[in-house]
Amino acid sequence: MALLDIRLLGEKVLRRKADPVEEITDETRRLVSDMWDTMYEAEGIGLAAPQVGMSLRILVVDVADEDESRHVHALVNPVVVESSNATDKAREGCLSIPGIEETVTRPARVTVEALSVDGEAVRIEADGLLARALQHEVDHLDGVLFIDRVSPLKRSMLLRKWRKSKAG
């Protein structure tokens, strides 16, 4: 078990488009294992490789639905291939911006295609919290943070709050 350092807002790796994983190796699987440990230790429901300083298209999510069924996925090179026109609003936070939450509008349903850590093709049709978590983490792989999904005024207020919390 290795806990990785979670990168915080302002670090360049969070704003870069992550590189595709060319080959799934033991090193890839070790990174995924460390990401699970790090996410659970931080009490998160999702984590993307850039958040631990690795510019790779890898994410992990562990989400429970309202009916308590769990969705646990480690995805390599995930792509949102479909998203609904219907949207959903909910509060989001981020392990890379601790203490900051805001309401974000996202498509209510998405379909994501990826590879498992065993190299198997995976297709996930998601709604609810799983859809939101997958979109949030895929955004990280594209250098997008949830604060980029709110109005410019809200974003500047959130950034001011973030800076204040870091200074104080």
N, CA and C of each residue as an Amber inpcrd file, in Angstrom:
protein
   504
   0.8500000  -1.1870000   0.0000000   0.0000000   0.0000000   0.0000000
   0.8860000   1.2360000   0.0000000   0.6700000   2.0790000  -0.9850000
   1.4110000   3.3440000  -1.0320000   0.4200000   4.4820000  -1.2070000
   0.5110000   5.4320000  -0.3080000  -0.3220000   6.6200000  -0.4500000
   0.4430000   7.6380000  -1.2780000  -0.2300000   8.1950000  -2.2540000
   0.3780000   9.1770000  -3.1500000  -0.0390000  10.5770000  -2.7200000
   0.7870000  11.5580000  -3.0310000   0.4450000  12.9500000  -2.7340000
  -0.6100000  13.4360000  -3.7150000  -1.6860000  13.9970000  -3.1880000
  -2.7270000  14.5620000  -4.0490000  -2.3120000  15.9740000  -4.4270000
  -2.2640000  16.2250000  -5.7200000  -1.8680000  17.5350000  -6.2350000
  -3.0180000  18.5070000  -6.0650000  -2.6680000  19.7450000  -5.7320000
  -3.6750000  20.7590000  -5.4420000  -3.7770000  21.7880000  -6.5530000
  -4.9160000  22.4660000  -6.5780000  -5.1700000  23.5390000  -7.5320000
  -3.9350000  24.4220000  -7.6530000  -3.5490000  24.7120000  -8.8840000
  -2.3680000  25.5300000  -9.1400000  -1.2170000  24.7100000  -9.7050000
  -1.2480000  23.3920000  -9.4920000  -0.1900000  22.5490000 -10.0440000
  -0.4850000  22.2630000 -11.5140000   0.5490000  22.4170000 -12.3390000
   0.3840000  22.3450000 -13.8000000  -0.1880000  21.0190000 -14.2910000
   0.1490000  19.9190000 -13.6270000  -0.3120000  18.6110000 -14.0780000
  -1.8400000  18.5360000 -14.1140000  -2.5120000  19.3340000 -13.2860000
  -3.9790000  19.3210000 -13.2490000  -4.5990000  20.0220000 -14.4510000
  -3.8170000  20.8010000 -15.1700000  -4.3450000  21.5730000 -16.3000000
  -3.9030000  21.0320000 -17.6560000  -3.1250000  19.9490000 -17.6370000
  -2.6520000  19.3410000 -18.8840000  -3.5900000  18.2300000 -19.3210000
  -3.7190000  18.0700000 -20.6350000  -4.4390000  16.9070000 -21.1560000
  -3.5390000  15.6910000 -20.9390000  -4.0450000  14.7010000 -20.2360000
  -3.2390000  13.5270000 -19.8850000  -2.9590000  12.6660000 -21.1140000
  -1.8370000  11.9710000 -21.0650000  -1.4150000  11.1020000 -22.1680000
  -2.1400000   9.7650000 -22.0980000  -2.4900000   9.2130000 -23.2780000
  -3.0850000   7.8740000 -23.2810000  -2.0760000   6.8450000 -22.7640000
  -2.5870000   5.7990000 -22.1550000  -1.7480000   4.6860000 -21.7230000
  -1.5440000   3.7980000 -22.9440000  -0.2910000   3.6180000 -23.3370000
   0.0240000   2.8250000 -24.5350000  -0.0470000   1.3270000 -24.2590000
   0.3860000   0.9430000 -23.0520000   0.4120000  -0.4690000 -22.6990000
   0.1300000  -0.6000000 -21.2070000  -0.7420000  -1.5300000 -20.8600000
  -1.0460000  -1.7700000 -19.4490000  -0.0110000  -2.7580000 -18.9120000
   0.7750000  -2.2820000 -17.9570000   1.8790000  -3.0660000 -17.4030000
   1.6590000  -3.2680000 -15.9000000   2.5920000  -3.9810000 -15.2860000
   2.5470000  -4.1280000 -13.8250000   2.6460000  -2.7610000 -13.1620000
   3.4240000  -1.8640000 -13.7620000   3.5530000  -0.5030000 -13.2250000
   2.2010000   0.2250000 -13.2720000   1.4470000   0.0170000 -14.3620000
   0.1130000   0.6140000 -14.4840000  -0.7870000   0.0910000 -13.3710000
  -0.7740000  -1.2240000 -13.1790000  -1.6200000  -1.8360000 -12.1500000
  -1.2070000  -1.3840000 -10.7460000   0.0870000  -1.1990000 -10.5270000
   0.5710000  -0.7050000  -9.2310000   0.0730000   0.7200000  -8.9940000
   0.1290000   1.5560000 -10.0520000  -0.3810000   2.9270000  -9.9380000
  -1.8640000   2.9030000  -9.5730000  -2.6390000   2.0580000 -10.2520000
  -4.0770000   1.9600000  -9.9620000  -4.2970000   1.5270000  -8.5130000
  -3.5420000   0.5520000  -8.0530000  -3.6620000   0.0950000  -6.6610000
  -3.3560000   1.2340000  -5.6880000  -2.3020000   1.9870000  -5.9680000
  -1.9480000   3.1270000  -5.1150000  -3.0120000   4.2240000  -5.1830000
  -3.6250000   4.3890000  -6.3610000  -4.7060000   5.3760000  -6.4930000
  -5.8980000   4.9740000  -5.6330000  -6.2520000   3.6780000  -5.6280000
  -7.3420000   3.2090000  -4.7590000  -7.0260000   3.5510000  -3.3080000
  -5.8150000   3.1900000  -2.8590000  -5.4250000   3.4430000  -1.4640000
  -5.5180000   4.9260000  -1.1360000  -5.0220000   5.7490000  -2.0510000
  -5.0060000   7.2010000  -1.8390000  -6.4220000   7.7600000  -1.7840000
  -7.2730000   7.3170000  -2.7220000  -8.6570000   7.8000000  -2.7620000
  -9.4040000   7.4200000  -1.4800000  -9.2870000   6.1620000  -1.0600000
  -9.9920000   5.7270000   0.1480000  -9.4700000   6.4520000   1.3840000
  -8.1630000   6.6430000   1.4700000  -7.5790000   7.3590000   2.6140000
  -8.1080000   8.7850000   2.6850000  -8.3000000   9.4120000   1.5090000
  -8.7870000  10.8000000   1.4480000 -10.3120000  10.8790000   1.5210000
 -10.9700000   9.7090000   1.5980000 -12.4300000   9.6230000   1.6680000
 -13.1000000  10.2260000   0.4430000 -12.5070000   9.9660000  -0.7270000
 -13.0880000  10.4160000  -1.9870000 -13.8930000   9.3120000  -2.6370000
 -14.6040000   9.6810000  -3.7090000 -15.3530000   8.6850000  -4.4840000
 -14.7550000   8.5120000  -5.8760000 -13.7560000   9.3230000  -6.2020000
 -13.0980000   9.2220000  -7.4930000 -11.7380000   9.8870000  -7.4440000
 -10.8500000   9.4340000  -8.3240000  -9.5090000  10.0060000  -8.4020000
  -8.9670000   9.7460000  -9.7970000  -8.3470000  10.7490000 -10.3800000
  -7.7250000  10.6320000 -11.6970000  -6.2110000  10.7080000 -11.5370000
  -5.4860000  10.0170000 -12.4100000  -4.0240000   9.9590000 -12.3050000
  -3.3630000  11.3390000 -12.2240000  -3.8240000  12.3530000 -12.9830000
  -3.1830000  13.6660000 -12.8400000  -3.2520000  14.2190000 -11.4120000
  -4.2580000  13.8120000 -10.6540000  -4.3850000  14.2900000  -9.2760000
  -3.2920000  13.7440000  -8.3620000  -2.6050000  12.7000000  -8.8140000
  -1.4670000  12.1750000  -8.0540000  -0.1650000  12.3930000  -8.8270000
  -0.2000000  13.3640000  -9.7420000   1.0150000  13.7850000 -10.4280000
   1.3860000  12.9990000 -11.6640000   0.5330000  12.0700000 -12.0940000
   0.8240000  11.2530000 -13.2720000  -0.0740000  11.6920000 -14.4250000
   0.5240000  12.1890000 -15.4920000  -0.2540000  12.6710000 -16.6310000
  -0.6310000  11.5010000 -17.5410000  -1.4780000  10.6230000 -17.0040000
  -1.9400000   9.4330000 -17.7220000  -3.4580000   9.3580000 -17.6480000
  -4.0750000   8.7720000 -18.6790000  -5.5310000   8.6860000 -18.7540000
  -6.0250000   7.4520000 -17.9770000  -5.9860000   7.5890000 -16.6600000
  -6.4240000   6.5280000 -15.7480000  -7.2870000   7.1710000 -14.6690000
  -8.3870000   6.4920000 -14.3180000  -9.2230000   6.9750000 -13.2180000
  -9.7620000   5.8030000 -12.4250000 -10.1200000   6.0960000 -11.1840000
 -10.8140000   5.1250000 -10.3380000 -12.0320000   5.8070000  -9.7290000
 -13.1300000   5.0630000  -9.6120000 -14.3360000   5.5680000  -8.9460000
 -14.9500000   4.4450000  -8.1130000 -15.5230000   4.8280000  -6.9900000
 -16.2690000   3.9060000  -6.1300000 -17.4660000   4.6870000  -5.6090000
 -18.6250000   4.4030000  -6.2040000 -19.8330000   5.1910000  -5.9600000
 -20.9620000   4.2660000  -5.5220000 -21.7060000   4.6830000  -4.5110000
 -22.9040000   3.9510000  -4.0890000 -24.1330000   4.7060000  -4.5810000
 -25.0790000   3.9720000  -5.1720000 -26.3460000   4.5590000  -5.6070000
 -27.2610000   4.7700000  -4.4100000 -28.4050000   5.4090000  -4.6890000
 -29.4020000   5.6080000  -3.6350000 -29.8830000   4.2770000  -3.0730000
 -29.8890000   3.2320000  -3.9060000 -30.3200000   1.9120000  -3.4300000
 -29.1620000   1.1350000  -2.7900000 -28.0340000   1.8230000  -2.5640000
 -26.8460000   1.2670000  -1.9020000 -26.0480000   0.2900000  -2.7600000
 -26.4110000   0.0990000  -4.0500000 -25.5660000  -0.7430000  -4.8920000
 -24.3000000   0.0450000  -5.2380000 -23.1590000  -0.6450000  -5.2180000
 -21.8770000   0.0270000  -5.4490000 -21.4060000  -0.1780000  -6.8700000
 -20.7460000   0.8500000  -7.3800000 -20.1290000   0.8120000  -8.7050000
 -18.6570000   1.1260000  -8.5120000 -17.8190000   0.1290000  -8.7150000
 -16.3830000   0.2670000  -8.4910000 -15.6790000   0.0160000  -9.8180000
 -14.9790000   1.0350000 -10.3190000 -14.3300000   0.9160000 -11.6260000
 -12.9410000   1.5330000 -11.6070000 -11.9880000   0.8280000 -12.2120000
 -10.6770000   1.3880000 -12.5440000 -10.6240000   1.3850000 -14.0660000
 -10.4910000   2.5600000 -14.6630000 -10.5910000   2.6860000 -16.1160000
  -9.3190000   3.2820000 -16.7120000  -8.8890000   2.6780000 -17.8110000
  -7.7210000   3.1420000 -18.5530000  -8.2070000   3.6970000 -19.8890000
  -7.7350000   4.8740000 -20.2330000  -8.1080000   5.5550000 -21.4850000
  -9.6260000   5.6990000 -21.6570000 -10.3280000   6.1580000 -20.6180000
 -11.7850000   6.2980000 -20.7370000 -12.1740000   7.4430000 -21.6690000
 -13.2840000   7.2220000 -22.3820000 -13.8370000   8.2290000 -23.2880000
 -15.3450000   8.2640000 -23.0770000 -15.8940000   9.4640000 -22.9160000
 -17.3520000   9.6090000 -22.8790000 -17.8150000   9.5740000 -24.3300000
 -18.5260000   8.4970000 -24.7160000 -18.9370000   8.3320000 -26.1120000
 -20.3570000   8.8120000 -26.3600000 -21.1470000   8.9230000 -25.3090000
 -22.5100000   9.4460000 -25.4250000 -22.8570000  10.1850000 -24.1490000
 -23.6290000  11.2590000 -24.3080000 -24.1660000  11.9400000 -23.1290000
 -25.5640000  12.4370000 -23.4570000 -26.4160000  12.4250000 -22.4620000
 -27.8140000  12.8000000 -22.6630000 -27.9550000  14.3060000 -22.8200000
 -29.0440000  14.7050000 -23.4640000 -29.3840000  16.1290000 -23.5190000
 -29.9320000  16.5890000 -22.1730000 -30.5770000  15.6640000 -21.4720000
 -31.1040000  15.9910000 -20.1400000 -29.9340000  16.2340000 -19.2000000
 -30.0940000  17.2360000 -18.3420000 -29.0170000  17.5680000 -17.4150000
 -29.4660000  17.3830000 -15.9730000 -28.4960000  17.4450000 -15.1030000
 -28.7050000  17.2440000 -13.6840000 -27.7940000  18.2260000 -12.9560000
 -28.3010000  18.8300000 -11.8910000 -27.4900000  19.7480000 -11.0830000
 -27.2200000  19.1090000  -9.7300000 -25.9760000  19.2040000  -9.2840000
 -25.6250000  18.6990000  -7.9520000 -24.3290000  19.3580000  -7.5000000
 -24.1400000  19.3470000  -6.1830000 -22.9030000  19.9090000  -5.6270000
 -21.7510000  18.9450000  -5.8730000 -20.6090000  19.5260000  -6.2070000
 -19.3940000  18.7430000  -6.3940000 -18.2730000  19.3420000  -5.5670000
 -17.3770000  18.4850000  -5.1780000 -16.1360000  18.8930000  -4.5460000
 -15.0190000  18.1460000  -5.2460000 -13.7950000  18.3390000  -4.7780000
 -12.6580000  17.7200000  -5.4480000 -11.5140000  17.5660000  -4.4580000
 -10.8670000  16.4150000  -4.4820000  -9.7390000  16.1880000  -3.5870000
  -8.5890000  17.1440000  -3.8720000  -8.5330000  17.6990000  -5.0870000
  -7.4780000  18.6520000  -5.4460000  -7.8240000  20.0900000  -5.0700000
  -9.0660000  20.3090000  -4.6200000  -9.4890000  21.6400000  -4.1680000
 -10.2720000  21.4500000  -2.8650000  -9.6030000  20.9590000  -1.8180000
 -10.3290000  20.6370000  -0.5850000 -11.0210000  21.8570000   0.0180000
 -12.2300000  21.5940000   0.5330000 -12.9800000  22.6550000   1.1980000
 -13.8300000  23.5020000   0.2750000 -13.7490000  23.2690000  -1.0280000
 -14.5210000  24.0530000  -1.9970000 -15.5590000  23.1380000  -2.6400000
 -16.8180000  23.5560000  -2.6140000 -17.9070000  22.8270000  -3.2730000
 -18.7720000  23.8200000  -4.0200000 -19.3800000  23.3580000  -5.1040000
 -20.3030000  24.2130000  -5.8440000 -21.2360000  23.3360000  -6.6690000
 -22.4000000  23.8800000  -6.9960000 -23.3630000  23.1840000  -7.8380000
 -22.8930000  23.2370000  -9.2840000 -22.8690000  22.0670000  -9.9180000
 -22.4040000  21.9360000 -11.2990000 -23.4940000  21.2350000 -12.1030000
 -23.7580000  21.7430000 -13.3110000 -24.7100000  21.1130000 -14.2240000
 -23.9430000  20.2050000 -15.1770000 -24.4050000  18.9690000 -15.2970000
 -23.7770000  17.9890000 -16.2000000 -24.8680000  17.1600000 -16.8670000
 -24.5350000  16.4890000 -17.9810000 -25.4900000  15.5420000 -18.5560000
 -25.9060000  14.5020000 -17.5090000 -27.1830000  14.1540000 -17.5120000
 -27.7160000  13.2270000 -16.5070000 -27.2680000  11.7860000 -16.7470000
 -27.0510000  11.4260000 -18.0150000 -26.6440000  10.0590000 -18.3720000
 -25.4500000  10.1250000 -19.3090000 -24.5230000   9.1950000 -19.1270000
 -23.3790000   9.0970000 -20.0360000 -23.0560000   7.6360000 -20.3080000
 -22.4120000   7.4200000 -21.4400000 -21.8340000   6.1200000 -21.7520000
 -20.3350000   6.3270000 -21.8940000 -19.5840000   5.5270000 -21.1630000
 -18.1250000   5.6310000 -21.1650000 -17.5450000   4.3110000 -21.6640000
 -16.5730000   4.4180000 -22.5640000 -15.8370000   3.2410000 -23.0200000
 -14.3900000   3.3870000 -22.5780000 -13.7970000   2.2650000 -22.1650000
 -12.4320000   2.2920000 -21.6410000 -11.8720000   0.8760000 -21.6740000
 -10.6930000   0.7410000 -21.0840000 -10.1060000  -0.5680000 -20.8390000
 -10.0490000  -0.7890000 -19.3340000 -10.1990000  -2.0440000 -18.9310000
  -9.9710000  -2.3960000 -17.5280000  -8.4620000  -2.5060000 -17.3170000
  -8.0300000  -2.6700000 -16.0760000  -6.5960000  -2.8350000 -15.8210000
  -6.0840000  -4.1710000 -16.3490000  -6.9960000  -5.0440000 -16.7610000
  -6.6070000  -6.3060000 -17.3890000  -6.6060000  -6.1990000 -18.9100000
  -6.8880000  -4.9970000 -19.4300000  -6.8640000  -4.7870000 -20.8750000
  -8.1550000  -5.1540000 -21.5800000  -9.2010000  -5.4620000 -20.8130000
 -10.4960000  -5.8150000 -21.3950000 -11.2850000  -4.5550000 -21.7290000
 -11.9990000  -4.5770000 -22.8510000 -12.8600000  -3.4460000 -23.2120000
 -14.0240000  -3.3730000 -22.2260000 -14.3270000  -2.1540000 -21.7950000
 -15.3990000  -1.9140000 -20.8250000 -16.3180000  -0.8440000 -21.3960000
 -17.6250000  -1.0500000 -21.2440000 -18.6150000  -0.0410000 -21.6370000
 -19.5490000   0.1460000 -20.4470000 -19.6320000   1.3780000 -19.9570000
 -20.4550000   1.6680000 -18.7800000 -21.5280000   2.6700000 -19.1650000
 -22.7850000   2.2990000 -18.9480000 -23.8970000   3.2290000 -19.1280000
 -24.2890000   3.6790000 -17.7310000 -24.1650000   4.9770000 -17.4970000
 -24.3040000   5.4650000 -16.1250000 -25.2790000   6.6220000 -16.0300000
 -25.9310000   6.6980000 -14.8750000 -26.7250000   7.8760000 -14.5330000
 -26.4580000   8.1790000 -13.0620000 -27.1170000   9.1960000 -12.5520000
 -26.9660000   9.5380000 -11.1430000 -25.5360000   9.9030000 -10.7740000
 -25.1670000   9.5240000  -9.5580000 -23.8550000   9.8880000  -9.0320000
 -22.7180000   9.2550000  -9.8280000 -22.9190000   8.0370000 -10.3310000
 -21.8680000   7.4030000 -11.1320000 -21.5890000   8.2130000 -12.3940000
 -22.6430000   8.6700000 -13.0760000 -22.4510000   9.4940000 -14.2820000
 -21.6860000  10.7620000 -13.9370000 -22.0620000  11.3840000 -12.8400000
 -21.3970000  12.6260000 -12.4080000 -19.9270000  12.3600000 -12.0830000
 -19.6520000  11.3090000 -11.3200000 -18.2700000  11.0020000 -10.9300000
 -17.4090000  10.6800000 -12.1530000 -17.9520000   9.9020000 -13.0830000
 -17.1870000   9.5770000 -14.2910000 -16.8640000  10.8370000 -15.0910000
 -17.8580000  11.7230000 -15.2530000 -17.6100000  12.9620000 -16.0000000
 -16.5820000  13.8380000 -15.2930000 -16.6820000  13.9330000 -13.9800000
 -15.7470000  14.7370000 -13.1870000 -14.3170000  14.2170000 -13.3750000
 -14.1450000  12.8960000 -13.3040000 -12.7990000  12.3180000 -13.4230000
 -12.2770000  12.3870000 -14.8560000 -13.1360000  12.1560000 -15.8510000
 -12.6930000  12.3050000 -17.2470000 -12.2930000  13.7510000 -17.5100000
 -13.0250000  14.7020000 -16.9300000 -12.6180000  16.1120000 -17.0350000
 -11.1770000  16.2910000 -16.5650000 -10.8260000  15.6730000 -15.4320000
  -9.4470000  15.7790000 -14.9300000  -8.4470000  15.3190000 -15.9900000
  -8.8010000  14.2830000 -16.7320000  -7.8890000  13.7560000 -17.7520000
  -7.7160000  14.7290000 -18.9090000  -8.6520000  15.6640000 -19.0350000
  -8.5810000  16.6880000 -20.0830000  -8.1060000  18.0350000 -19.5450000
  -7.6500000  18.0670000 -18.3030000  -7.1520000  19.3110000 -17.7100000
  -8.2440000  20.2650000 -17.2710000  -9.4530000  19.7320000 -17.0690000
 -10.6100000  20.5500000 -16.6850000 -10.9740000  20.2380000 -15.2340000
 -11.1990000  21.2780000 -14.4520000 -11.6230000  21.1250000 -13.0580000
 -13.0870000  21.5150000 -12.9230000 -13.7540000  21.0390000 -11.8820000
 -15.1840000  21.3280000 -11.7470000 -15.4570000  22.8230000 -11.6580000
 -14.5080000  23.5990000 -11.1550000 -14.7200000  25.0480000 -11.0740000
 -14.7630000  25.6980000 -12.4590000 -14.3010000  24.9790000 -13.4820000
 -14.3900000  25.4770000 -14.8610000 -15.7990000  25.2980000 -15.4200000
 -16.6340000  24.5530000 -14.7240000 -17.9930000  24.2440000 -15.1810000
 -19.0350000  25.1610000 -14.5500000 -18.5920000  26.2010000 -13.8440000
 -19.5190000  27.1680000 -13.2490000 -19.3190000  28.5210000 -13.9220000
 -20.1880000  29.4660000 -13.6250000 -20.1000000  30.7910000 -14.2520000
 -18.7830000  31.4730000 -13.8710000 -18.3170000  32.3990000 -14.7140000
 -17.0720000  33.1160000 -14.3920000 -17.1280000  33.8190000 -13.0330000
 -18.2800000  34.3880000 -12.6980000 -18.4140000  35.0720000 -11.4100000
 -18.2530000  34.0760000 -10.2550000 -18.9670000  32.9470000 -10.3440000
 -18.8680000  31.9090000  -9.3080000 -17.4310000  31.4100000  -9.1980000
 -16.8000000  31.1810000 -10.3650000 -15.4290000  30.6780000 -10.3720000
 -14.4890000  31.6440000  -9.6530000 -14.6200000  32.9410000  -9.9420000
 -13.7250000  33.9060000  -9.2850000 -13.9860000  33.9450000  -7.7770000
 -15.2430000  33.7900000  -7.3660000 -15.5560000  33.7380000  -5.9320000
 -14.9350000  32.4900000  -5.2860000 -15.0400000  31.3560000  -5.9800000
 -14.4700000  30.1160000  -5.4490000 -12.9480000  30.2080000  -5.3560000
 -12.3300000  30.7980000  -6.3740000 -10.8700000  30.9440000  -6.3610000
 -10.4210000  31.8650000  -5.2300000 -11.1850000  32.9250000  -5.0030000
 -10.8660000  33.8380000  -3.9030000 -10.9810000  33.0920000  -2.5600000
 -12.0470000  32.3120000  -2.4090000 -12.2400000  31.5230000  -1.1860000
 -11.0890000  30.5230000  -1.0120000 -10.6850000  29.8830000  -2.0990000
  -9.5840000  28.9100000  -2.0650000  -8.2830000  29.5840000  -1.6110000
  -7.9720000  30.7300000  -2.2200000  -6.7350000  31.4490000  -1.8690000
  -6.7450000  31.8550000  -0.3910000  -7.9080000  32.3190000   0.0670000
  -8.0490000  32.7200000   1.4750000  -7.8040000  31.5330000   2.4070000
  -8.3630000  30.3870000   2.0570000  -8.2090000  29.2000000   2.9060000
  -6.7540000  28.7370000   2.9260000  -6.0390000  28.9130000   1.8200000
  -4.6260000  28.5240000   1.7540000  -3.7550000  29.4810000   2.5600000
  -4.1430000  30.7550000   2.5860000  -3.3420000  31.7760000   3.2760000
  -3.5570000  31.7370000   4.7860000  -4.7760000  31.3430000   5.1750000
  -5.1290000  31.4580000   6.5830000  -4.8700000  30.2450000   7.3570000
